[in-house]
Short mmCIF file of C-alpha atoms and ligand atoms in Angstrom, two decimals:
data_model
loop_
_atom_site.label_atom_id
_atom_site.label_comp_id
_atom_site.label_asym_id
_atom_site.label_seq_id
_atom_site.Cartn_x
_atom_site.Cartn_y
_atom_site.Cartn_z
CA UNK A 760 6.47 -18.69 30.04
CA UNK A 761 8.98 -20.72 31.69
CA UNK A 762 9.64 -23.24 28.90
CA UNK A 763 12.90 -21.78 27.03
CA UNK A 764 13.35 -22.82 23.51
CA UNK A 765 15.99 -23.38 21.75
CA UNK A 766 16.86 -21.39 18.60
CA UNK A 767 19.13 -21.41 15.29
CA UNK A 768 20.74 -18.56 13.32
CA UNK A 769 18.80 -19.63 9.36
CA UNK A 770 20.94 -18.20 6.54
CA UNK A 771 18.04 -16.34 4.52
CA UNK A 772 19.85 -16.96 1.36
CA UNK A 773 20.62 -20.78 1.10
CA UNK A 774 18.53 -22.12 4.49
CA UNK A 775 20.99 -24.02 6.39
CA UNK A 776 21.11 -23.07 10.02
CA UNK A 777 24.09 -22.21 12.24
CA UNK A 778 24.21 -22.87 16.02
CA UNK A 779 25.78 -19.47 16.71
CA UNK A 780 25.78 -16.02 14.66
CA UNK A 781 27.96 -15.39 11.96
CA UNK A 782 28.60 -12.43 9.75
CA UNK A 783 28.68 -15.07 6.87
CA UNK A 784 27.18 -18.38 5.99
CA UNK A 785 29.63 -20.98 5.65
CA UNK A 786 27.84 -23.01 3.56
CA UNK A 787 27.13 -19.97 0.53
CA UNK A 788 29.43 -17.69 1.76
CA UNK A 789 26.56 -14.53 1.70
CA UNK A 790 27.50 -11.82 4.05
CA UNK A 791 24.94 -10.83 7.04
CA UNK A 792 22.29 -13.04 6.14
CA UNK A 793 21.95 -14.99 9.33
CA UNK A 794 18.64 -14.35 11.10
CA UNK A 795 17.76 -15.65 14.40
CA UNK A 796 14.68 -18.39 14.97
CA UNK A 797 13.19 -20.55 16.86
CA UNK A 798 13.53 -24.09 16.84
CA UNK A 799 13.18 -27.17 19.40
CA UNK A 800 10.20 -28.17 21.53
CA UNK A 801 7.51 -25.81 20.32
CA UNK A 802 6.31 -28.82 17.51
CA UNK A 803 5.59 -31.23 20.34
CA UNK A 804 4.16 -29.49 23.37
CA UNK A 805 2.06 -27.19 20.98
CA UNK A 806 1.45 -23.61 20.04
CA UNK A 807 1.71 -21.07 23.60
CA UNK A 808 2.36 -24.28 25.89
CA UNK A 809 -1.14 -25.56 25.26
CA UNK A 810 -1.32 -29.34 24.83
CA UNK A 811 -1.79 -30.26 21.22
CA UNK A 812 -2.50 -32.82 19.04
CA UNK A 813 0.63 -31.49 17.05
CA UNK A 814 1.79 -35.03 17.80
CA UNK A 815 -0.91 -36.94 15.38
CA UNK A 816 -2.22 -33.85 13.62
CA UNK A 817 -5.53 -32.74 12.64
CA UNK A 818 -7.66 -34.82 10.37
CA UNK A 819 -8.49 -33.68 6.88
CA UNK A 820 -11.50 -32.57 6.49
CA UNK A 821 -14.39 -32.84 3.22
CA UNK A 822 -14.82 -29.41 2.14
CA UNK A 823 -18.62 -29.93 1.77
CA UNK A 824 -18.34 -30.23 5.66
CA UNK A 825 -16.89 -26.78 6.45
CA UNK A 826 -19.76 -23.91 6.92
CA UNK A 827 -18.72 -20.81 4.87
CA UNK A 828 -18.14 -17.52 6.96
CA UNK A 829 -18.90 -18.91 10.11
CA UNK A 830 -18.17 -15.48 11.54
CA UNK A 831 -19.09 -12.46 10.30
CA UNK A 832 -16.84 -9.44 9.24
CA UNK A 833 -16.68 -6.37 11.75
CA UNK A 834 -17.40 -2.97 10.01
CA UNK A 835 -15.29 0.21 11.28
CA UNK A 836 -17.48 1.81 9.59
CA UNK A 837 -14.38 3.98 8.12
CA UNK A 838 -15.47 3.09 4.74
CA UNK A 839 -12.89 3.32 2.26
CA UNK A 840 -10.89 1.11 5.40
CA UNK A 841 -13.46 -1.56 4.89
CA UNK A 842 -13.26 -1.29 1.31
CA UNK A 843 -9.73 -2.01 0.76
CA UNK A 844 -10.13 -4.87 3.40
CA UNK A 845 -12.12 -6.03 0.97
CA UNK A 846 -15.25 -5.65 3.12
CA UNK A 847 -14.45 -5.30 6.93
CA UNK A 848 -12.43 -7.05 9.09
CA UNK A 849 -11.97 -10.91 9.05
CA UNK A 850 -11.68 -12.20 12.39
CA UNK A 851 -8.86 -14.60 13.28
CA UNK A 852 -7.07 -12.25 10.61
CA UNK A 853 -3.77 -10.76 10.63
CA UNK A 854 -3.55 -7.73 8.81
CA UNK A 855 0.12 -5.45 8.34
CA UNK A 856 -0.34 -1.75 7.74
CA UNK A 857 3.23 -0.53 6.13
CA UNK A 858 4.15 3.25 5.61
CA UNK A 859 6.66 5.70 6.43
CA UNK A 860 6.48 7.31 9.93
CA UNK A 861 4.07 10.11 10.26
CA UNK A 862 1.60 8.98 7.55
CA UNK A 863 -0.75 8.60 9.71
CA UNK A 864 -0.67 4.59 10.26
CA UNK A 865 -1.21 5.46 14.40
CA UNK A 866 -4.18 7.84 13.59
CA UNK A 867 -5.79 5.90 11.35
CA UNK A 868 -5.70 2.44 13.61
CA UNK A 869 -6.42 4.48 17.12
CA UNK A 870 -10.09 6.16 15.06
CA UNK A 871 -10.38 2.24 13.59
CA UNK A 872 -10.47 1.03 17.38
CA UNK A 873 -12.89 3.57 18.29
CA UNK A 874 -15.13 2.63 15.82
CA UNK A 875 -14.80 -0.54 16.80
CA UNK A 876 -15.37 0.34 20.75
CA UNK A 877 -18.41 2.88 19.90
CA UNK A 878 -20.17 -0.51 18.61
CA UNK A 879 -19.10 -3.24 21.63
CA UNK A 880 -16.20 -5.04 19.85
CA UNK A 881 -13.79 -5.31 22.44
CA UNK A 882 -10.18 -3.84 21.37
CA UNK A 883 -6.59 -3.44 22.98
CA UNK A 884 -4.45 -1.25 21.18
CA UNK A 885 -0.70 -1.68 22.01
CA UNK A 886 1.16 1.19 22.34
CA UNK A 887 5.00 0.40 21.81
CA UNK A 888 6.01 3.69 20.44
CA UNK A 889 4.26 6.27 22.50
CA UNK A 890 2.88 6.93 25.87
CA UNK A 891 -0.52 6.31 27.35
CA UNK A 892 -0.75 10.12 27.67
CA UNK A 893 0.46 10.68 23.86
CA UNK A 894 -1.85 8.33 22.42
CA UNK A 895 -4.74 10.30 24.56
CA UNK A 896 -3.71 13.50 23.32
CA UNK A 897 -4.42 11.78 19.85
CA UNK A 898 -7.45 10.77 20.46
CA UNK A 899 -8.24 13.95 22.06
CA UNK A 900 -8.13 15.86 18.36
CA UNK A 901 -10.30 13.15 16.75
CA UNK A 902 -13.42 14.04 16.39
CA UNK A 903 -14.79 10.55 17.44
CA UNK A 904 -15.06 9.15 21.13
CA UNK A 905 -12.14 7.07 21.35
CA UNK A 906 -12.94 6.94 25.30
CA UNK A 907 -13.40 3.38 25.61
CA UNK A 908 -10.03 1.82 23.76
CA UNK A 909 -8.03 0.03 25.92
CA UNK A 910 -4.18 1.18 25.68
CA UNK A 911 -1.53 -1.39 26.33
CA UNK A 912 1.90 0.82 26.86
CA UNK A 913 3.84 -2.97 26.69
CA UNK A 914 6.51 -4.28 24.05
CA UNK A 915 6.86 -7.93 25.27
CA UNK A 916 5.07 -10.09 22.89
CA UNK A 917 4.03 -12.89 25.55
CA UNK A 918 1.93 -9.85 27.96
CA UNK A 919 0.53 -8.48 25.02
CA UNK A 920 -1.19 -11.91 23.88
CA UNK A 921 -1.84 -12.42 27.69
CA UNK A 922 -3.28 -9.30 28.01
CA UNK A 923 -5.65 -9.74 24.78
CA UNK A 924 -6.76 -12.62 26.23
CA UNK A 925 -7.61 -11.24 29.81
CA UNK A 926 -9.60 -8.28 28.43
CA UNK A 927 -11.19 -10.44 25.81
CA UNK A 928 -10.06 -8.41 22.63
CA UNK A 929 -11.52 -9.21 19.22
CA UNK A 930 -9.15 -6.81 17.72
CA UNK A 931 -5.50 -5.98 18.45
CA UNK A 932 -4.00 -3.31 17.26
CA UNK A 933 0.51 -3.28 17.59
CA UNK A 934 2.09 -0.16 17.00
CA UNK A 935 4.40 -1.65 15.69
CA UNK A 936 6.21 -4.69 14.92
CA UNK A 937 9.29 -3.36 15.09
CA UNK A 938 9.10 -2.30 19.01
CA UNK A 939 7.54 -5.80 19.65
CA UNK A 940 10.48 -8.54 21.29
CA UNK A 941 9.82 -11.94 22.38
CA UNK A 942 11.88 -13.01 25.86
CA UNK A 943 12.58 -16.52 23.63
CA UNK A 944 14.93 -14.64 21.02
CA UNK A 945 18.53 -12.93 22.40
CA UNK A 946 18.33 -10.36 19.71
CA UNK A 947 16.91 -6.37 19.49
CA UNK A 948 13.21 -5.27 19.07
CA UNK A 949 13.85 -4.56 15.73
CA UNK A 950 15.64 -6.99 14.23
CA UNK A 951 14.40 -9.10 11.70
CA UNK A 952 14.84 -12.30 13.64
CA UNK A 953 12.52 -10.76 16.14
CA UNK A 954 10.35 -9.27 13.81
CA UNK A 955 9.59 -12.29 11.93
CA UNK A 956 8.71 -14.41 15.27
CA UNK A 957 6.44 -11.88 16.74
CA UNK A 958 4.62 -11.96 13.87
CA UNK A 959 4.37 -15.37 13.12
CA UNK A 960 3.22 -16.06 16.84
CA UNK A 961 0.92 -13.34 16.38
CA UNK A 962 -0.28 -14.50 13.65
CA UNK A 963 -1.19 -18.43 15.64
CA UNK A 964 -2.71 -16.36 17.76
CA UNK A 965 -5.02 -14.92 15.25
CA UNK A 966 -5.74 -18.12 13.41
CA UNK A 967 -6.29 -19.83 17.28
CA UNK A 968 -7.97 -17.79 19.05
CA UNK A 969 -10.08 -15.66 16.41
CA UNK A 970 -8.72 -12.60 17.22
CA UNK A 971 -8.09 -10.41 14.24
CA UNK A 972 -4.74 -8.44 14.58
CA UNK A 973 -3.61 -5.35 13.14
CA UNK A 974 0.27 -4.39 13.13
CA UNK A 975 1.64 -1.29 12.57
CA UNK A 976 5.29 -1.77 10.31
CA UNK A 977 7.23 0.98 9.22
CA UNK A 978 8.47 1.38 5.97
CA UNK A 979 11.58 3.82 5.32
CA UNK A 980 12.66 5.54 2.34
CA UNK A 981 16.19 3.70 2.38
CA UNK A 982 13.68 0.86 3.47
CA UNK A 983 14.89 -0.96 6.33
CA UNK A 984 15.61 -4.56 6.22
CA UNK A 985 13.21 -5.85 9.08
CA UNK A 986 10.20 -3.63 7.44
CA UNK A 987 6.76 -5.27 6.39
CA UNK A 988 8.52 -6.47 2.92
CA UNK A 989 9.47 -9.21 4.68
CA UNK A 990 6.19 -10.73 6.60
CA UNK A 991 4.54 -10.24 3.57
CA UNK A 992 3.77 -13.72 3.21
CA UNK A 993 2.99 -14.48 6.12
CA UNK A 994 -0.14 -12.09 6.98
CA UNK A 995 -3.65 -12.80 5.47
CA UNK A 996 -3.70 -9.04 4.61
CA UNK A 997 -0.66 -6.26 3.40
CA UNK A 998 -1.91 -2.56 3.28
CA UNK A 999 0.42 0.49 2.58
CA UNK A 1000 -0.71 4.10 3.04
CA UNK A 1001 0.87 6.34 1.27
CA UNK A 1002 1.05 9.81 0.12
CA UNK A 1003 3.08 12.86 0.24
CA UNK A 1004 3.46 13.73 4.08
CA UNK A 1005 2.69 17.31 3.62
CA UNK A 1006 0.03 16.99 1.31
CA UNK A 1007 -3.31 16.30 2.74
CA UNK A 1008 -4.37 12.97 0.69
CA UNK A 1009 -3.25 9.42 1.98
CA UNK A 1010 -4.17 6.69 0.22
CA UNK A 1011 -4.57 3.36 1.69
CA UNK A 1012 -3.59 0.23 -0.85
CA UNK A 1013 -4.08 -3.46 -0.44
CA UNK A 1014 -1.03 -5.12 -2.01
CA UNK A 1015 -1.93 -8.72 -0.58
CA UNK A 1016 -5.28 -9.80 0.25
CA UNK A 1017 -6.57 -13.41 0.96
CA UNK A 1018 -9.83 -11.97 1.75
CA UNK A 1019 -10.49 -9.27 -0.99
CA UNK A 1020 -8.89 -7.91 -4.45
CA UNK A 1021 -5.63 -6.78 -4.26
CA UNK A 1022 -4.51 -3.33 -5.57
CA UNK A 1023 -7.81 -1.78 -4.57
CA UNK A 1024 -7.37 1.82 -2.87
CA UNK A 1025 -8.97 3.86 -0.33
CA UNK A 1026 -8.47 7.50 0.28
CA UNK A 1027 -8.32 9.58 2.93
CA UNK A 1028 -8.30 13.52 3.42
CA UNK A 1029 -5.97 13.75 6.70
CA UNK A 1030 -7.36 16.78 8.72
CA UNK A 1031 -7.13 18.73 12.08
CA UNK A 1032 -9.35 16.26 13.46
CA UNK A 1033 -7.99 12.82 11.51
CA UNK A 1034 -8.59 11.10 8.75
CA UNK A 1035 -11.37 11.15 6.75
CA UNK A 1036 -12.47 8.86 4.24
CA UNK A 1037 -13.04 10.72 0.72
CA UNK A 1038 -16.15 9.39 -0.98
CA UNK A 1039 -15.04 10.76 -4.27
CA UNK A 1040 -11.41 10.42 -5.06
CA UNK A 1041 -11.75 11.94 -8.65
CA UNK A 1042 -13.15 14.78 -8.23
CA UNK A 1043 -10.82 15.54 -4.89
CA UNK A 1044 -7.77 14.68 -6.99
CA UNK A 1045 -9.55 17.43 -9.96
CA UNK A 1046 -10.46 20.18 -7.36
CA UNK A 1047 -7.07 21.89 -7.80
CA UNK A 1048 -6.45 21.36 -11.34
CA UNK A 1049 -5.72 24.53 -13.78
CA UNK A 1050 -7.51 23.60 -16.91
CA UNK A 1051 -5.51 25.60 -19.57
CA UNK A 1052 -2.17 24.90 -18.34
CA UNK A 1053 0.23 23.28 -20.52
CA UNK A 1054 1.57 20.08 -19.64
CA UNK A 1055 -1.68 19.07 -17.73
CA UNK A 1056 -3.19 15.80 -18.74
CA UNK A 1057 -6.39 13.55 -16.38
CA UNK A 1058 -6.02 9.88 -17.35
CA UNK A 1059 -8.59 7.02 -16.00
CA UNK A 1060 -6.48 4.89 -14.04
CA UNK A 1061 -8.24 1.51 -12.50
CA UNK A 1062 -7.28 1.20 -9.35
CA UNK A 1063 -8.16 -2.58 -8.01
CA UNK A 1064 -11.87 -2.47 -9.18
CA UNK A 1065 -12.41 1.07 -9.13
CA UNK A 1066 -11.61 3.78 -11.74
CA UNK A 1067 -10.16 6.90 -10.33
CA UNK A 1068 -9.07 10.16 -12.55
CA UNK A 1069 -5.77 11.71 -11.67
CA UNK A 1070 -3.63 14.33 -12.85
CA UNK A 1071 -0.67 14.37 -14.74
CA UNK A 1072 1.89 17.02 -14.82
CA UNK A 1073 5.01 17.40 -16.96
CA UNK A 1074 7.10 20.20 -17.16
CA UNK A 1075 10.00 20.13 -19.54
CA UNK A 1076 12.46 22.78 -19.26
CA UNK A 1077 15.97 23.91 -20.39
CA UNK A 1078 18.85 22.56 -19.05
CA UNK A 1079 22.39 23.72 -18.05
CA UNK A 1080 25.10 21.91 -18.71
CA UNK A 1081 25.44 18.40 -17.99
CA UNK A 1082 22.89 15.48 -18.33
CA UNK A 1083 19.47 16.96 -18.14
CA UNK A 1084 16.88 15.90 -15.13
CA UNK A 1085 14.58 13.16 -15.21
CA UNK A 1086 12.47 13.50 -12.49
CA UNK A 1087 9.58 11.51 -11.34
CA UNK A 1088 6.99 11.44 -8.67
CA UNK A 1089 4.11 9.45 -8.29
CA UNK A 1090 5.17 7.40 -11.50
CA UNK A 1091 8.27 4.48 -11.97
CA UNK A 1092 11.25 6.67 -12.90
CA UNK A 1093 12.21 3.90 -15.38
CA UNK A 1094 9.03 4.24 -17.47
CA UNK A 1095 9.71 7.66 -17.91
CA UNK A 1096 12.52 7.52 -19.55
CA UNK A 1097 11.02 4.59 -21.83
CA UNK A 1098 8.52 6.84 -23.31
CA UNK A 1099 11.19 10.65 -23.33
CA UNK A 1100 12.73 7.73 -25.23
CA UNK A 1101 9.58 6.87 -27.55
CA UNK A 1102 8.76 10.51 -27.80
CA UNK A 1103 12.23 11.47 -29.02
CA UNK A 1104 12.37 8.80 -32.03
CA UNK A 1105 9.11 8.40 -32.60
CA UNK A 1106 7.45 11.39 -32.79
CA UNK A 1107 10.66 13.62 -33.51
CA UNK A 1108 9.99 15.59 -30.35
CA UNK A 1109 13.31 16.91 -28.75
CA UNK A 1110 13.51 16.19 -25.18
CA UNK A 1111 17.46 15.65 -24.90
CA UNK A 1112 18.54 19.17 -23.61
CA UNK A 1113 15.23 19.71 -21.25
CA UNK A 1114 15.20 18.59 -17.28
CA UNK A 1115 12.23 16.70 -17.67
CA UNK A 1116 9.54 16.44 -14.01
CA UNK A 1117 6.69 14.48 -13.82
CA UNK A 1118 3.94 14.65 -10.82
CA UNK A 1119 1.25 12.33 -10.24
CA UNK A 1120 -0.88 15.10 -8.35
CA UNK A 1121 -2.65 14.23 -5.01
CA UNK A 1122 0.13 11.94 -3.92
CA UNK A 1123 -1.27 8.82 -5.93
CA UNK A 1124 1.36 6.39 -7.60
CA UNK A 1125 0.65 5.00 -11.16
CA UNK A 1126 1.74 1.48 -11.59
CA UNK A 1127 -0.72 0.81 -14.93
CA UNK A 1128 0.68 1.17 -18.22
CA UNK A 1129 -2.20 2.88 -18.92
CA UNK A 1130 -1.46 6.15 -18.07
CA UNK A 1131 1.41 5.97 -20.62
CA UNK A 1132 -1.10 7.51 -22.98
CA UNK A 1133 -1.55 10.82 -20.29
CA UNK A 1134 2.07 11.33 -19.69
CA UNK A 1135 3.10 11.18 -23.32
CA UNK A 1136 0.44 13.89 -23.55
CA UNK A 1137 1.47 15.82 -20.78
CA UNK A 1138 4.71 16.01 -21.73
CA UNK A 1139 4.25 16.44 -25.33
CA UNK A 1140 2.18 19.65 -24.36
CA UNK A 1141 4.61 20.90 -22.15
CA UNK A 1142 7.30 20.92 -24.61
CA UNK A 1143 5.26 22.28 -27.11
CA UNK A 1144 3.85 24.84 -24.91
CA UNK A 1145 0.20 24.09 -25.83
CA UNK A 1146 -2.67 22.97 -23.51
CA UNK A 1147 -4.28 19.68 -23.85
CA UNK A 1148 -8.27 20.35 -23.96
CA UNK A 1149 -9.74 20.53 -21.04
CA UNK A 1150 -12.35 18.23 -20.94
CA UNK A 1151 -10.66 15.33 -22.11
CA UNK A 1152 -8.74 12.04 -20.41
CA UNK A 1153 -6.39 10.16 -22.14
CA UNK A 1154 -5.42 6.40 -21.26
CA UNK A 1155 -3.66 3.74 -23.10
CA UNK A 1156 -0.67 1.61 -23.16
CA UNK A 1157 2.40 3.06 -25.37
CA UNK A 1158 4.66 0.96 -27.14
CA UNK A 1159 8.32 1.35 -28.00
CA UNK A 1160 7.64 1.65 -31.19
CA UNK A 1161 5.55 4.33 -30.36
CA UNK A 1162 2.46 2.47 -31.16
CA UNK A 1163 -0.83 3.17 -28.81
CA UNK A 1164 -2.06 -0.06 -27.07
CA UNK A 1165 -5.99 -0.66 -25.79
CA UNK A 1166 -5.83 -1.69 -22.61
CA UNK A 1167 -8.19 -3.26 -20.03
CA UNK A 1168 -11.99 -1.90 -18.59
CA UNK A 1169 -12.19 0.58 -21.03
CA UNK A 1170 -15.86 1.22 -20.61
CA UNK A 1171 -15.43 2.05 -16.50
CA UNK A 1172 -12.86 4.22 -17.29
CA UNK A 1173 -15.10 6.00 -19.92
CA UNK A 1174 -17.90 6.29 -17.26
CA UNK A 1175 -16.24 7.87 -14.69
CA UNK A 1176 -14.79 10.02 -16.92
CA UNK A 1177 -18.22 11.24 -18.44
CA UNK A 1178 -19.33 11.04 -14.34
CA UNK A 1179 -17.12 13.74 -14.02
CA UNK A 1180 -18.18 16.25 -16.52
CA UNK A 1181 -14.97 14.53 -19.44
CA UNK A 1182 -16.32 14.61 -23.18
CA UNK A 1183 -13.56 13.61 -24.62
CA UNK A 1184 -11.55 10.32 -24.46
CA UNK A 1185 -8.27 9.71 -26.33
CA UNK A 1186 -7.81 6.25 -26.67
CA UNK A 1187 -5.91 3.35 -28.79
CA UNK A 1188 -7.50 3.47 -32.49
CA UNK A 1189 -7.76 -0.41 -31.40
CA UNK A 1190 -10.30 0.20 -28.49
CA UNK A 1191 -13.88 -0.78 -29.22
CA UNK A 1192 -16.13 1.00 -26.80
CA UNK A 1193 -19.76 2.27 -26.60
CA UNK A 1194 -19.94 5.29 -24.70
CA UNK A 1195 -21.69 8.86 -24.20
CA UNK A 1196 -18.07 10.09 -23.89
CA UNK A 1197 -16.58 10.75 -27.74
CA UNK A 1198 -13.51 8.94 -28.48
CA UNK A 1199 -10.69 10.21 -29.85
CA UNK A 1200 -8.40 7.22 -31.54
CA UNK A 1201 -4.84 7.46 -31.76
CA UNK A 1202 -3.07 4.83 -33.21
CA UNK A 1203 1.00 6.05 -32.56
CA UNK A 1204 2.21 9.01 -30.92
CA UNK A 1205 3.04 10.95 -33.13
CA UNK A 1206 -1.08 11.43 -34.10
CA UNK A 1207 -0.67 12.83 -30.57
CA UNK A 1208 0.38 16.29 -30.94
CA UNK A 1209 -2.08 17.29 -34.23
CA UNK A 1210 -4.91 16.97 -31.77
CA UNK A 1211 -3.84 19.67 -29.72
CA UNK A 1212 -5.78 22.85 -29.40
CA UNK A 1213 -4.26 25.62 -30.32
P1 TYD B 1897 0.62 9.34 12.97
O1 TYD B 1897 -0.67 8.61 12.99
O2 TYD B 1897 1.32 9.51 14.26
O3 TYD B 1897 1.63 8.66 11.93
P2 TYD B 1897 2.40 7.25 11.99
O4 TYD B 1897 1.80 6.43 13.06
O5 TYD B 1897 2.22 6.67 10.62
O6 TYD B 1897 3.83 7.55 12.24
O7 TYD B 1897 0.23 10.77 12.36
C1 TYD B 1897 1.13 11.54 11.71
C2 TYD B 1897 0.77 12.94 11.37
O8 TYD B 1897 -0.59 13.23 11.27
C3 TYD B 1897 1.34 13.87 12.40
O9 TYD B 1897 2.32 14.65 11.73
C4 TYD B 1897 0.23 14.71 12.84
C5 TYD B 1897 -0.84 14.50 11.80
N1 TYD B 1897 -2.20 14.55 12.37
C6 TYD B 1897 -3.11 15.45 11.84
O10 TYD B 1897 -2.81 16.23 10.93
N2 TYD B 1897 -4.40 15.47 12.34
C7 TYD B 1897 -4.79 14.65 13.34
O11 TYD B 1897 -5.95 14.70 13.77
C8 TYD B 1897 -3.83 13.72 13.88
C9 TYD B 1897 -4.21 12.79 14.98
C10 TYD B 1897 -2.55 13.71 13.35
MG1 MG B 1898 2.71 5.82 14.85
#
């Protein structure tokens, strides 16, 4: 592309633009917020150099004109992927898969494009990060044919979209974002100036041509600045896998979809030869529970539509000197202390001189205040030394004043509780359900700890 634009340094706090780089914006004084972009001639000639009729515009249209789903959604046939797409891919889509490296964001995109391949859907899957030979010995442990993906070892944004279009791709796969660089920007593969354009042309591309793109972005645990946070709002689709690296679950969430609900999960079992979709994420996250241990406690969390049981473990535990531990994985650190705080005045159970852990088993993360009914539980029984019974789930919403709130779906929760072999359900004495599964109401928690078994 001959045609060099022009571009501006935007202040990503107060929007005025600077002709050069700055470490601060003169006009709000914020430190390091100038980000590099495009500006200039790209309005008038038209998105990639094509002639346009960016000029006059397009004319509006009467929505009982436009056909529905003209095209149809490709299947990977991966299907907890499709599920949390929210039923395949949507071509002329551009979808961001976040996580940190070595989740398995690489793996699960390479098996995606082989699915994709095995069927006739034509795919290119840019390799930024590794080799053509790495990215074959990949494929060589999956145990899928992955011998007709087209590799593209390239990080310059304009071959890769000339490339797509040469072998006719319907799907493109970038791994990743943040080893992509456009020749029209001065600054590093990586930054977020560059980030942002690649995937904003990307993303034209998508909506022009039909293609549906897939890019890999890496999330850290110090989180980087030019991470998927911020094209969030830009793609049609945000996914994050997580999960605990050396644990063997990942779980794939949709935190933005314009195509599907948001929050839904998908789970994979990561193996010797890939991922594998898990068809039954309760009873997976069960398999390695130990009934009659104290400070165990299952709760029915709805994940996007879908109810999933998970475990909850506390263990409270004597501290040296100093302010005790607070620990918590899988769960928002702040909401633990809410409820040590709820148990302590509430229910007159002391948790000031314990270090205090919480694990959300199977690397899931609770973001529902309804589990606030299981960790109160599991803590409660942990302190007390006491096992919760075994066959029963707890869920609701706790209160500060130590009130026990009903919360939402009730009834799914209940039946994939009894699904799974659960009898017992505690549950806010304001819950009305109908169920096979006995419920046990508690209105406060301090109720909590007569229940019991002893
Ligand atoms: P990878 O897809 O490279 O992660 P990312 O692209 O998110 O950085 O995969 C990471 C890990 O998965 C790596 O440590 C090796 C492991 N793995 C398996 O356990 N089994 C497999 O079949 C494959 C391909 C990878
Ligand atoms: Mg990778």
């Amino acid at each position: 592309m001959a045609r060099k634009t022009r571009s501006v340094f935007r202040c990503a706090e107060c929007g005025s633009d600077h002709p050069k780089w700055a470490g601060r914006c003169e006009s709000c004084g914020v430190w390091n917020t100038l980000v590099e972009e495009v500006v200039g001639p790209r309005s008038q000639t038209g998105r990639f150099g094509t002639p346009s009729v960016a000029a006059v515009g397009p004319e509006a249209v009467r929505l009982d004109t436009v056909l529905p789903d003209a095209m149809p959604r490709l299947h990977t046939d991966l299907n907890e992927f499709d599920f949390v797409l929210g039923g395949g891919i949507v071509p002329g889509s551009l979808v961001i898969i976040g996580g940190e490296p070595g989740i398995g964001k690489s793996t699960l995109l390479l098996q995606c494009a082989a699915r994709l391949e095995a069927q006739g859907v034509a795919t290119l899957y840019v390799s930024g990060e590794e080799s053509v030979e790495q990215v074959r010995l990949r494929a060589d442990r999956l145990g899928e044919d992955a011998g007709g993906v087209r590799v593209l070892p390239e990080v310059r944004l304009e071959s890769v979209i000339a490339r797509a279009k040469a072998v006719d791709a319907r799907v493109i796969i970038v791994d990743s974002i943040q080893t992509t660089y456009t020749d029209e920007l001065e600054g590093a593969p990586g930054n977020v100036g560059q980030v942002r354009e690649c995937a904003a042309r990307l993303m034209r591309f998508a909506k022009e041509s039909g293609v549906a793109v897939m890019l890999v972005g890496h999330v850290t645990r110090g989180g980087v600045i030019a991470g998927p946070k911020t094209l969030e709002h830009m793609a049609d689709t945000v996914l994050y896998f997580e999960g605990e690296s050396a644990g063997d679950f990942r779980i794939l969430r949709a935190v933005k979809n314009r195509f599907g609900s948001v929050d839904e999960v998908g789970v994979f079992e990561m193996s010797a030869s890939g991922l594998h979709p898990v068809a039954n994420p309760s009873a997976a996250f069960l398999s390695g529970r130990d009934e009659h241990a104290p400070g165990s406690a299952i709760t029915a969390s709805l994940e996007g539509t879908r109810p999933v049981l998970v475990e909850i473990q506390a263990l409270a535990s004597r501290s040296g000197y100093g302010t005790p531990q607070r620990v918590a994985t899988g769960l928002d650190q702040r909401r633990l202390a809410v409820l040590l705080a709820v148990l302590e005045r509430r229910a007159q159970l002391r948790f000031h001189d314990q270090d205090v852990f919480v694990n959300v088993t199977g690397g899931m993360r609770l973001v529902e205040p309804a589990a606030d009914l299981a960790v109160v539980a599991a803590l409660s029984s942990s302190l007390l030394d006491r096992p919760l019974p075994a066959d029963a789930v707890f869920f609701g919403e706790v209160g500060l004043g130590g009130e026990v709130r009903p919360v939402s779906s009730t009834e799914r929760r209940l039946s994939e509780a009894q699904r799974l072999g659960f009898r017992r359900a505690f549950v806010s004495a304001r819950s009305t359900t109908q169920s096979n599964v006995r419920t046990v109401s508690i209105a406060h928690v301090a109720d909590l700890a007569q229940q019991f078994a002893t």
